[in-house]
Short mmCIF file of C-alpha atoms (C1' of nucleotides) in Angstrom, two decimals:
data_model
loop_
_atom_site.label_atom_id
_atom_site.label_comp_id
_atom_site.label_asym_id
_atom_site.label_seq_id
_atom_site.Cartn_x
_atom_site.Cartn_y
_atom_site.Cartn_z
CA UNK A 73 -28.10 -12.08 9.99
CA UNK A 74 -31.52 -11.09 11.56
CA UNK A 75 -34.81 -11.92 10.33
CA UNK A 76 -36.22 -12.59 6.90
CA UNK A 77 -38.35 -9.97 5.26
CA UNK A 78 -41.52 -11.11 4.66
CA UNK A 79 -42.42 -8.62 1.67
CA UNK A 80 -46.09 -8.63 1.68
CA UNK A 81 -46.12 -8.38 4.95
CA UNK A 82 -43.46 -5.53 6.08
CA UNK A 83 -45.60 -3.20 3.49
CA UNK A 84 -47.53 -2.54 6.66
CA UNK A 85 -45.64 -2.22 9.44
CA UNK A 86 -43.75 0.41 10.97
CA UNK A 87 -40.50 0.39 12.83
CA UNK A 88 -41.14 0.42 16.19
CA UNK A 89 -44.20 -2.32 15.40
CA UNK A 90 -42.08 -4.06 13.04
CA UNK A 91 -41.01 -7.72 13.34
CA UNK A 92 -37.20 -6.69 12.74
CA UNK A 93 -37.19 -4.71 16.35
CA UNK A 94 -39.97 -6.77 18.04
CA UNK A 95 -37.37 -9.36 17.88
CA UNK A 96 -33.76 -7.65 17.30
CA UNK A 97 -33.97 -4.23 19.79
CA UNK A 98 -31.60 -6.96 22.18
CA UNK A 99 -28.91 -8.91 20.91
CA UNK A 100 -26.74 -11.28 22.89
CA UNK A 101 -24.03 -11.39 20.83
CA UNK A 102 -21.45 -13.84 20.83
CA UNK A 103 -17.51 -13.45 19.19
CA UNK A 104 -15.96 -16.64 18.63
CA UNK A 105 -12.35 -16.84 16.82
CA UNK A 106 -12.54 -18.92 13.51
CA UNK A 107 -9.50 -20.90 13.52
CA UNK A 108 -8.93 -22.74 10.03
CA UNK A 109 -6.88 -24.94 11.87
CA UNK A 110 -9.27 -26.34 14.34
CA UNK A 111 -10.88 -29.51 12.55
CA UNK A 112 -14.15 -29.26 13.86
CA UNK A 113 -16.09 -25.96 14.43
CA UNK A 114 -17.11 -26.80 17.86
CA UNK A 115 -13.38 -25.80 19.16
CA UNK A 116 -12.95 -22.95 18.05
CA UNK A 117 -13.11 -20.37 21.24
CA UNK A 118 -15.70 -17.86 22.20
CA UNK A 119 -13.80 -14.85 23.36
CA UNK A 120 -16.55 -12.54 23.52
CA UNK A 121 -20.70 -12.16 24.61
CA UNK A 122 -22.20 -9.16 24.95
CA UNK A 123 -25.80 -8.11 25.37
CA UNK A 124 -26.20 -5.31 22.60
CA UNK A 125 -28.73 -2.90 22.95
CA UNK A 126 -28.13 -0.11 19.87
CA UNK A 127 -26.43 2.79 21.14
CA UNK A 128 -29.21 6.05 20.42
CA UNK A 129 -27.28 7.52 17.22
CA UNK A 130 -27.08 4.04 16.18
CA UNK A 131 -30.40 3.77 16.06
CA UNK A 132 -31.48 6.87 14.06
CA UNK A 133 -29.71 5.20 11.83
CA UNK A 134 -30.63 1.82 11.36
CA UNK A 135 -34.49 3.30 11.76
CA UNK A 136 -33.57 5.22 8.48
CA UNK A 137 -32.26 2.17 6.84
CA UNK A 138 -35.34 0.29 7.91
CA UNK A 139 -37.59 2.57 6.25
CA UNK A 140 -35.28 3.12 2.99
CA UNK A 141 -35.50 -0.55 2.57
CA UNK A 142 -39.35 -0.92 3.15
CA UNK A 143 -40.06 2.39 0.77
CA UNK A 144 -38.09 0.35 -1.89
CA UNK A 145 -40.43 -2.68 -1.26
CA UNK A 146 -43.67 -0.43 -1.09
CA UNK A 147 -42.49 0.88 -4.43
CA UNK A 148 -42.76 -2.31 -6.16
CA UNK A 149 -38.64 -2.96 -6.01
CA UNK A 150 -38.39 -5.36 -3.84
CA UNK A 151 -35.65 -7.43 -6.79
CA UNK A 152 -33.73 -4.17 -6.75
CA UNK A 153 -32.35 -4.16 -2.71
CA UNK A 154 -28.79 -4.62 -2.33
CA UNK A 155 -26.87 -4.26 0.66
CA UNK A 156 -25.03 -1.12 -0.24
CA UNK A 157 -28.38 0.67 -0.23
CA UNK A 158 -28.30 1.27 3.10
CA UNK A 159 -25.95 2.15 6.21
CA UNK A 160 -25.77 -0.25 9.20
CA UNK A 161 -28.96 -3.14 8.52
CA UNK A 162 -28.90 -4.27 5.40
CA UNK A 163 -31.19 -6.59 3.52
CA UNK A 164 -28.73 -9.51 2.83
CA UNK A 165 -30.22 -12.22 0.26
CA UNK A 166 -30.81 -15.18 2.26
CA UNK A 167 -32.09 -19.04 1.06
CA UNK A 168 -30.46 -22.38 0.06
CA UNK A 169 -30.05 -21.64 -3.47
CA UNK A 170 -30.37 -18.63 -5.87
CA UNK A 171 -33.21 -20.14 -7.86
CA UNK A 172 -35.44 -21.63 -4.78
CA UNK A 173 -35.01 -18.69 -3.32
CA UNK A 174 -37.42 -15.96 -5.39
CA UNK A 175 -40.34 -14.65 -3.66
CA UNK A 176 -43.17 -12.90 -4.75
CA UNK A 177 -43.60 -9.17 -3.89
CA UNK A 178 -46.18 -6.54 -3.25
CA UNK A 179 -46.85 -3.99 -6.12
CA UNK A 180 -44.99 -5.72 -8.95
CA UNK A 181 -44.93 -9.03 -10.78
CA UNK A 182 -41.63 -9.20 -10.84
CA UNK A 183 -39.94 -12.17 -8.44
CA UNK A 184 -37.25 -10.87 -5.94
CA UNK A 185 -34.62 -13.00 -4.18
CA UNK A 186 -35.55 -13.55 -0.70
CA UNK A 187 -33.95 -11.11 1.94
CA UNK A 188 -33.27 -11.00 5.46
CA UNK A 189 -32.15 -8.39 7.71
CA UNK A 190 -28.62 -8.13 8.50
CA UNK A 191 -26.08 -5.74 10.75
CA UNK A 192 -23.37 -5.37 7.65
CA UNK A 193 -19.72 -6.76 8.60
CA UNK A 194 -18.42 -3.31 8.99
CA UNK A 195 -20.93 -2.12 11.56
CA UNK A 196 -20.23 -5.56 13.22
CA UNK A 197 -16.49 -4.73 13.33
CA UNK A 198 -17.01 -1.68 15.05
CA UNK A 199 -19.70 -2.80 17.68
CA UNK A 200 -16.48 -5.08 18.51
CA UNK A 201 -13.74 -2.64 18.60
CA UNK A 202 -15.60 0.41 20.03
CA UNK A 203 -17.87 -1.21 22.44
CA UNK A 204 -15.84 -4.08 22.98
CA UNK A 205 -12.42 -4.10 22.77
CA UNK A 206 -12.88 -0.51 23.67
CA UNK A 207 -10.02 0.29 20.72
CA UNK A 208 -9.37 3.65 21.37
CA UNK A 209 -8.42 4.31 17.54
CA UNK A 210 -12.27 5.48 16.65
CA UNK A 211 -13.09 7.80 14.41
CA UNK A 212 -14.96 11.01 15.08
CA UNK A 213 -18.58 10.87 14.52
CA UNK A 214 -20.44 13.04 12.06
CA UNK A 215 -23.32 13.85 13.66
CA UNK A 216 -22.40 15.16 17.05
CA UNK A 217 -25.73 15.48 18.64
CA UNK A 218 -28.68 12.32 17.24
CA UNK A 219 -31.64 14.79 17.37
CA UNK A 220 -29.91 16.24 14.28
CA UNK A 221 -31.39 13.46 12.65
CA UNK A 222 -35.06 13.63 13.47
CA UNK A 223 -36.09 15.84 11.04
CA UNK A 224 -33.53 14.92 8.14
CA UNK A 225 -31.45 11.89 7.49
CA UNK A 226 -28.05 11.19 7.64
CA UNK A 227 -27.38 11.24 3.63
CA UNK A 228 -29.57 14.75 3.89
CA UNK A 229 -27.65 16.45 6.23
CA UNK A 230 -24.21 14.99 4.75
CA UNK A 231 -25.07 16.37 1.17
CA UNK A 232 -26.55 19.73 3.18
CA UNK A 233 -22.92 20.42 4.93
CA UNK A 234 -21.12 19.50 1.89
CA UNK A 235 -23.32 21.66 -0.52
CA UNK A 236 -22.25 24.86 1.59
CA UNK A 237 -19.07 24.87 0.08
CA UNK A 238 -20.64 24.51 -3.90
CA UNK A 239 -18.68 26.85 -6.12
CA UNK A 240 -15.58 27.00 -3.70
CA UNK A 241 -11.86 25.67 -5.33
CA UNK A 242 -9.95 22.80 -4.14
CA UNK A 243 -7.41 24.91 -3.57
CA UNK A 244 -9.27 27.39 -1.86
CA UNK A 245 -10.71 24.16 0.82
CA UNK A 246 -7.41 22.54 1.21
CA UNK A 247 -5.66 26.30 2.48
CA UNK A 248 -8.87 26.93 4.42
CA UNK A 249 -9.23 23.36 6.26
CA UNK A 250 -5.53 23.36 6.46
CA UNK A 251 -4.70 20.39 4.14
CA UNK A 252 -1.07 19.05 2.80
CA UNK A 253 -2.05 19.58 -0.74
CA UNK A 254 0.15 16.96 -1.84
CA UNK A 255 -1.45 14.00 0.16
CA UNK A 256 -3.42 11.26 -1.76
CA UNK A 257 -6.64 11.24 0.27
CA UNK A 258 -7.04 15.30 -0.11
CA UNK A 259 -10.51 15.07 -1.59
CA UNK A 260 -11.58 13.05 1.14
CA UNK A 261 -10.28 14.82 4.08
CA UNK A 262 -11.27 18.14 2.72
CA UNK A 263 -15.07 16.42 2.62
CA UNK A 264 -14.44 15.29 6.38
CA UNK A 265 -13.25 18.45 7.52
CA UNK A 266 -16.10 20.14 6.14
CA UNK A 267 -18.17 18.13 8.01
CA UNK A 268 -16.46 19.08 11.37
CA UNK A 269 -14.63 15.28 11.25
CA UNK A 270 -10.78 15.68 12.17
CA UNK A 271 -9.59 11.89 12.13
CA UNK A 272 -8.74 10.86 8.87
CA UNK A 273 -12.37 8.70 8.69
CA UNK A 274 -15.58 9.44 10.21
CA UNK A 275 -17.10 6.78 12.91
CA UNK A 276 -20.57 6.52 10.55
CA UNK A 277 -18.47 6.14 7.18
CA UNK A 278 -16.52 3.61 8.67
CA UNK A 279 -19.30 1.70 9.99
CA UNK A 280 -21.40 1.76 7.28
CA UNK A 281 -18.52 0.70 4.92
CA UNK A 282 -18.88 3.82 2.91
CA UNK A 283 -16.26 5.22 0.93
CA UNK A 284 -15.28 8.90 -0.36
CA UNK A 285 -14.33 8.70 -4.23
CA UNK A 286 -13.49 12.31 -5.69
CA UNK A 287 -14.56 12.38 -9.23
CA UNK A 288 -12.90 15.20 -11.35
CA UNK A 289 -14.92 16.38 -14.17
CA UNK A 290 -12.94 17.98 -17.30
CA UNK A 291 -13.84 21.60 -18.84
CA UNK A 292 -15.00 19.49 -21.64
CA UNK A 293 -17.91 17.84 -19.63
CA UNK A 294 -15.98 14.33 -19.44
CA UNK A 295 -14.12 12.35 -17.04
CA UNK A 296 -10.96 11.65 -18.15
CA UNK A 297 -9.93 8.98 -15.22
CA UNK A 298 -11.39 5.41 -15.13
CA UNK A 299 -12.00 4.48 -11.09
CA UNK A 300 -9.96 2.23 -9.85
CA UNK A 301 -10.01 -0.33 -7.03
CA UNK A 302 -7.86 -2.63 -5.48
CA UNK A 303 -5.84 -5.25 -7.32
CA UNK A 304 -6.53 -9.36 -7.33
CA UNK A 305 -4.24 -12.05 -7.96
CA UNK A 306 -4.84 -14.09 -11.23
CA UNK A 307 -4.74 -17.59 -8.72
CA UNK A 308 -7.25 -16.44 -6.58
CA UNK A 309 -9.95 -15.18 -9.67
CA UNK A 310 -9.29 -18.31 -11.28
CA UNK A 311 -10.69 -20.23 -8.31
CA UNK A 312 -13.54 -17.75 -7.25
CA UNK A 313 -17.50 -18.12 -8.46
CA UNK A 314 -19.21 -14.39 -9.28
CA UNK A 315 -21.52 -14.68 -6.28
CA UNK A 316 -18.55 -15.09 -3.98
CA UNK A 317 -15.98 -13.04 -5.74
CA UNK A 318 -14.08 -10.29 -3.94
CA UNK A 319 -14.77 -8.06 -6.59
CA UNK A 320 -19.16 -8.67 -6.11
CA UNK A 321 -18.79 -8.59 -2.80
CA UNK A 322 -17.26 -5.28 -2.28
CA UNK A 323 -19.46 -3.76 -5.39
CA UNK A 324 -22.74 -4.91 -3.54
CA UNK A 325 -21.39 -3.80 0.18
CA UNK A 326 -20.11 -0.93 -0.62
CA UNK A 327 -21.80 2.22 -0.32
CA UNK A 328 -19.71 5.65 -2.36
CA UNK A 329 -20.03 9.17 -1.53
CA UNK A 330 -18.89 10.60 -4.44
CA UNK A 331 -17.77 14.95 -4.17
CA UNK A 332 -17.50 16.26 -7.21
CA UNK A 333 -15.38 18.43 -9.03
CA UNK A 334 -15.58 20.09 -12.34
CA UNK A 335 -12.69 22.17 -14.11
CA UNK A 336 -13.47 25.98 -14.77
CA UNK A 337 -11.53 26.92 -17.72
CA UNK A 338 -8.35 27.59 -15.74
CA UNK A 339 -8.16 24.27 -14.87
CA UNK A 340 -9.58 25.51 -11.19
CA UNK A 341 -11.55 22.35 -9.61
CA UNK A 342 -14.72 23.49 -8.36
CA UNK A 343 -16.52 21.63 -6.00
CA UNK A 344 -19.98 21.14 -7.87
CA UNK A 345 -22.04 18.22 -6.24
CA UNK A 346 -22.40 15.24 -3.72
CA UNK A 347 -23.89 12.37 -4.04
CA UNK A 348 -24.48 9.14 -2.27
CA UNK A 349 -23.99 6.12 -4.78
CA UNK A 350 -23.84 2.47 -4.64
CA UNK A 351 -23.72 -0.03 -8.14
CA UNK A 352 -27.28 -0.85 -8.59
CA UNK A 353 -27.60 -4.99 -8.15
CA UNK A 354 -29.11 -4.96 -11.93
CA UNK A 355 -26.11 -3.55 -13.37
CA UNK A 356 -24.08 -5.58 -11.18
CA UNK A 357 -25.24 -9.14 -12.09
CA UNK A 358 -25.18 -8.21 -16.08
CA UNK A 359 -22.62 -6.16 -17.33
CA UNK A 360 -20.02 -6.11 -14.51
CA UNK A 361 -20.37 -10.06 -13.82
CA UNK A 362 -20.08 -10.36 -17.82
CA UNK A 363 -16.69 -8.38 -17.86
CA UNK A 364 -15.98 -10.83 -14.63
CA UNK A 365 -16.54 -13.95 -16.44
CA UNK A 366 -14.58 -13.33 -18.97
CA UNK A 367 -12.07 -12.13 -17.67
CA UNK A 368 -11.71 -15.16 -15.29
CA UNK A 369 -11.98 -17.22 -18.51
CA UNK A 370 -9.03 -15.70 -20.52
CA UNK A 371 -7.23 -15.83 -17.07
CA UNK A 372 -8.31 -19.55 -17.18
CA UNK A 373 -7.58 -20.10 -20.69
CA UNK A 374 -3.93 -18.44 -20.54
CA UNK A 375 -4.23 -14.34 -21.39
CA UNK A 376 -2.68 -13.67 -24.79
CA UNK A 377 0.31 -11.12 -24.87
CA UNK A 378 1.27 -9.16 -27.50
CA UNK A 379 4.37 -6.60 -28.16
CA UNK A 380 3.92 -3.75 -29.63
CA UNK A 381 6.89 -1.67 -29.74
CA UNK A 382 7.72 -1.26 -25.81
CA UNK A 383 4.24 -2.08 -24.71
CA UNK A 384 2.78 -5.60 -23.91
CA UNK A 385 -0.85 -5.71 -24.99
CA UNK A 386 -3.28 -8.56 -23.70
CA UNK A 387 -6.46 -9.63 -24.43
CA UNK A 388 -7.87 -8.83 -20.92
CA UNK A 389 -11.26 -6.89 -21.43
CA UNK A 390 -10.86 -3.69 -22.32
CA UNK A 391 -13.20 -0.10 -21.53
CA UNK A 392 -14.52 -0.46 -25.36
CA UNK A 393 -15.85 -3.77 -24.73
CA UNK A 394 -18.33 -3.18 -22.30
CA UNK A 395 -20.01 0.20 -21.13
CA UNK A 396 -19.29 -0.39 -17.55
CA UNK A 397 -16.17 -2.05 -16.55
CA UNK A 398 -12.74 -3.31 -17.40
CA UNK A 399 -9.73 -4.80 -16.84
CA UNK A 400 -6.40 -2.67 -16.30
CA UNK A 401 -2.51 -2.85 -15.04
CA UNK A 402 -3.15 -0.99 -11.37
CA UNK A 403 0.86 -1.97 -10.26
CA UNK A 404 3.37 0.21 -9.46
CA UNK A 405 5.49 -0.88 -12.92
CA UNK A 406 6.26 -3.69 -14.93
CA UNK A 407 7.85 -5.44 -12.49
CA UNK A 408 5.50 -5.53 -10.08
CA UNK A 409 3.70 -8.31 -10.87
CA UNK A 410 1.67 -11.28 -9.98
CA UNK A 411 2.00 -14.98 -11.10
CA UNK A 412 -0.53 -16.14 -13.87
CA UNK A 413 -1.98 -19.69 -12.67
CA UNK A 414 0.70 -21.00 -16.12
CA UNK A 415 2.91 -19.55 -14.33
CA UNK A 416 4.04 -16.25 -16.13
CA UNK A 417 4.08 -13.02 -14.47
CA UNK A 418 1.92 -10.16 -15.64
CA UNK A 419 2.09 -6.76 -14.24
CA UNK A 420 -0.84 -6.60 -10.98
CA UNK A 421 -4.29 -5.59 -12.43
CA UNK A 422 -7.39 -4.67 -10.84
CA UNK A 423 -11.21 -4.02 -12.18
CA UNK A 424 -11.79 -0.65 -12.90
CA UNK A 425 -15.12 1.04 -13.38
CA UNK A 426 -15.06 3.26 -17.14
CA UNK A 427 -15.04 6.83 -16.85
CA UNK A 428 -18.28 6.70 -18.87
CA UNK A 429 -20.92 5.02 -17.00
CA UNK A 430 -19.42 7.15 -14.04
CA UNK A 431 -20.44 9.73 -15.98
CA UNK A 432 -23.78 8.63 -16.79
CA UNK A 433 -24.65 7.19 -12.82
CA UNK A 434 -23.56 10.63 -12.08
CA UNK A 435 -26.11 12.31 -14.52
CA UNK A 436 -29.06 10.33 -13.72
CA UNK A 437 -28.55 11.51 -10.11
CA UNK A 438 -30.99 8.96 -8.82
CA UNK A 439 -32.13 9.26 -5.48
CA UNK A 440 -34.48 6.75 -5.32
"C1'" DA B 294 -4.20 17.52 -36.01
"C1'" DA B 295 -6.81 16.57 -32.15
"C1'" DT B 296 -8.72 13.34 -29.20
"C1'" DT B 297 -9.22 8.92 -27.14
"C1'" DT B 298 -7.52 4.67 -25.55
"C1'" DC B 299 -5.22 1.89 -22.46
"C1'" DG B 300 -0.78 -0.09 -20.70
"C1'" DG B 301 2.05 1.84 -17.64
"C1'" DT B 302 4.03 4.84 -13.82
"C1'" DC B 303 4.41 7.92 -9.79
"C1'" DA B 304 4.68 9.02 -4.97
"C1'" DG B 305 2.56 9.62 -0.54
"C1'" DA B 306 -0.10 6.78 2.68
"C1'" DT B 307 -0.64 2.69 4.97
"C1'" DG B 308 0.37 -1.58 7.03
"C1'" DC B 309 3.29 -5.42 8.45
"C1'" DG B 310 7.04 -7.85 10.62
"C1'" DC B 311 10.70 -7.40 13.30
"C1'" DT B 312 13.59 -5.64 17.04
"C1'" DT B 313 14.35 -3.37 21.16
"C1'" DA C 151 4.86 -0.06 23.38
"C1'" DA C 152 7.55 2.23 20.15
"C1'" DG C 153 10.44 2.64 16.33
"C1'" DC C 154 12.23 1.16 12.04
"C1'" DG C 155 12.64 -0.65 7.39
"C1'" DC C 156 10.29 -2.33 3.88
"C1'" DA C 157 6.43 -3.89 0.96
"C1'" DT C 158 2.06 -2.90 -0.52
"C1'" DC C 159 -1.80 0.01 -1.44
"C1'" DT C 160 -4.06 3.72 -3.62
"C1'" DG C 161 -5.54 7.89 -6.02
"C1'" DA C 162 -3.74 10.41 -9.55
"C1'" DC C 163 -1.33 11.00 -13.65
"C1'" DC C 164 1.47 9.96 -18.03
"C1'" DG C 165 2.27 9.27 -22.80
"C1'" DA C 166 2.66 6.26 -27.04
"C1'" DA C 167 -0.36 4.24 -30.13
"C1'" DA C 168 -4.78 4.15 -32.12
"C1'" DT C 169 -8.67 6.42 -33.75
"C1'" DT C 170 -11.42 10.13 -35.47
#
DNA sequence: AATTTCGGTCAGATGCGCTT
DNA sequence: AAGCGCATCTGACCGAAATT
């Protein structure tokens, strides 16, 4: 957590005059380990201080991230930042409740939560174990050589490097960059590969927590997966707000970089497109927190099985009910399960995002 | 009859705990 | 520090039932 964003103010700065590096170009930063079983926070033990100046490619970076965030204030959507927007600084909301906390903005009438800058948990991670702990398992960086980025950013020269390879098969990339066809993460190494990255993440994905997510587009023009993400455990939902849940929280920090493949009508994939995404905070705190709720409710209330012949049905939301999320089994079969808070066992589920409103985020394309 | 839906499954990758 | 066995994770896929 840096400094708040004054909106009406930022409008007019730049980032070298800017109040975010007039007072954050040097950090002392200071580690300490958060032991849940010391009683009183003043125990627990500082194990690491560092003055942190940001390394140069670092702060190409950040510098874009400043100025994404400020052109989405200048534009009149200051209500529409979310953390996954950007790369390394993010603009974190920030106040002592939700509804105290809405500021007025420059160019629309429209109240935005107050923000503050932040350096996101996964760039904080990896100022500790690369410049710290000196771990030696980093990740390759993308861009080898910073100046790269002066005249386009990072997401432009990603999407560039990537968009070489348009028209080219799966197939074809996975003989050419030497790829076990067979392993899970194919789609993703093949994109790191491509852009010259060996290790099986780059240093710049990693740090800016954003994932690869193939997408494979049918002959027919339609996805025919959901997305899946990791599963929870009924106790845990049960006892979780929206603004705090595991599920928001990951939605709102993470940032996708989705490659995309469409079947020819061999059922070749074809690379076709690239495109940084991250669930817009509108969508987010409506729909998705909507499938959420209820979901936590009928969790709450005791989910409802049914058998039909040899499958169990339950009354967990399903992809009709809402256009952008749902509830599924993500478990490895029926007996792999996890205890209901009455507790039954129901196979593990996890949220899933429909196939559909993939689809359509796809389509729209929106690069801010 | 064809397509869509959605609970379920597969299998390689990953990570953890333990031992040496 | 390395190796091992095992559990879990994860991206992809399956197929019976439902719907069109």
């Amino acid at each position: 957590m840096l400094n708040i964003i004054d909106f009406n103010k930022i409008v007019h700065e730049d980032f070298f005059n800017s109040s975010f590096y007039h007072k954050n170009k040097l950090l002392l930063l200071i580690w300490y380990f958060h032991d849940i079983l010391a009683s009183n926070p003043l125990d627990y033990s500082i194990d690491y201080v560092k003055l942190f100046k940001y390394p140069e490619e670092d702060l190409k970076i950040i510098t874009q991230d400043w100025e994404k965030i400020v052109r989405k204030i200048r534009n009149g959507k200051a209500h529409e930042l979310s953390e996954g927007d950007t790369m390394y600084l993010g603009a974190c909301t920030k106040g002592s409740t939700a509804a105290k906390s809405m500021r007025k903005q420059p160019n629309s009438d429209i109240l935005a939560p107050q923000r503050a800058f932040s350096l996101k948990g996964s760039y904080m991670t990896s100022i500790l174990r690369n410049y710290i702990l000196n771990d030696i398992g980093t990740y390759e960086s993308i861009v080898k050589d910073p100046s790269a980025l002066e005249e386009y950013s990072f997401e432009e020269y990603v999407k560039s490097e990537i968009r070489k390879h348009r028209g080219r098969s799966l197939d074809e990339l996975m003989t050419e960059f030497n790829i076990n066809p067979k392993s899970k993460d194919r789609t993703s190494r093949v994109a790191l590969k491509i852009l010259g990255v060996e290790s099986k993440n780059a240093s710049e994905f990693e740090k800016a927590n954003i994932k690869v997510k193939a997408i494979r587009i049918e002959y027919n023009g339609k996805i025919k997966e959901h997305m899946s993400f990791p599963t929870f455990k009924f106790k845990d939902l049960v006892n979780e707000s929206w603004e705090e849940s595991e599920f928001r929280t990951m939605l709102s920090e993470t940032r996708f970089f989705f490659v995309i493949y469409k079947k020819d009508k061999n059922g070749n994939l074809i690379l076709d497109k690239e495109m940084f995404w991250n669930m817009p905070i509108g969508i987010l705190d409506t729909e998705v927190k909507k499938v959420w709720k209820e979901a936590k409710q009928i969790i709450k209330d005791g989910v409802v099985l049914t058998q039909k012949g040899k499958r169990t049905f339950n009354n967990l939301p399903s992809p009709s009910e809402n256009p952008v999320s749902h509830v599924r089994p993500h478990a490895q079969n029926s007996e792999d399960t996890y205890p209901l808070p009455d507790g039954r066992k129901m196979p593990k589920q996890c949220f899933w995002l429909n196939n559909s409103f993939i689809l359509e985020q796809i389509s729209l394309q929106e690069e801010d």
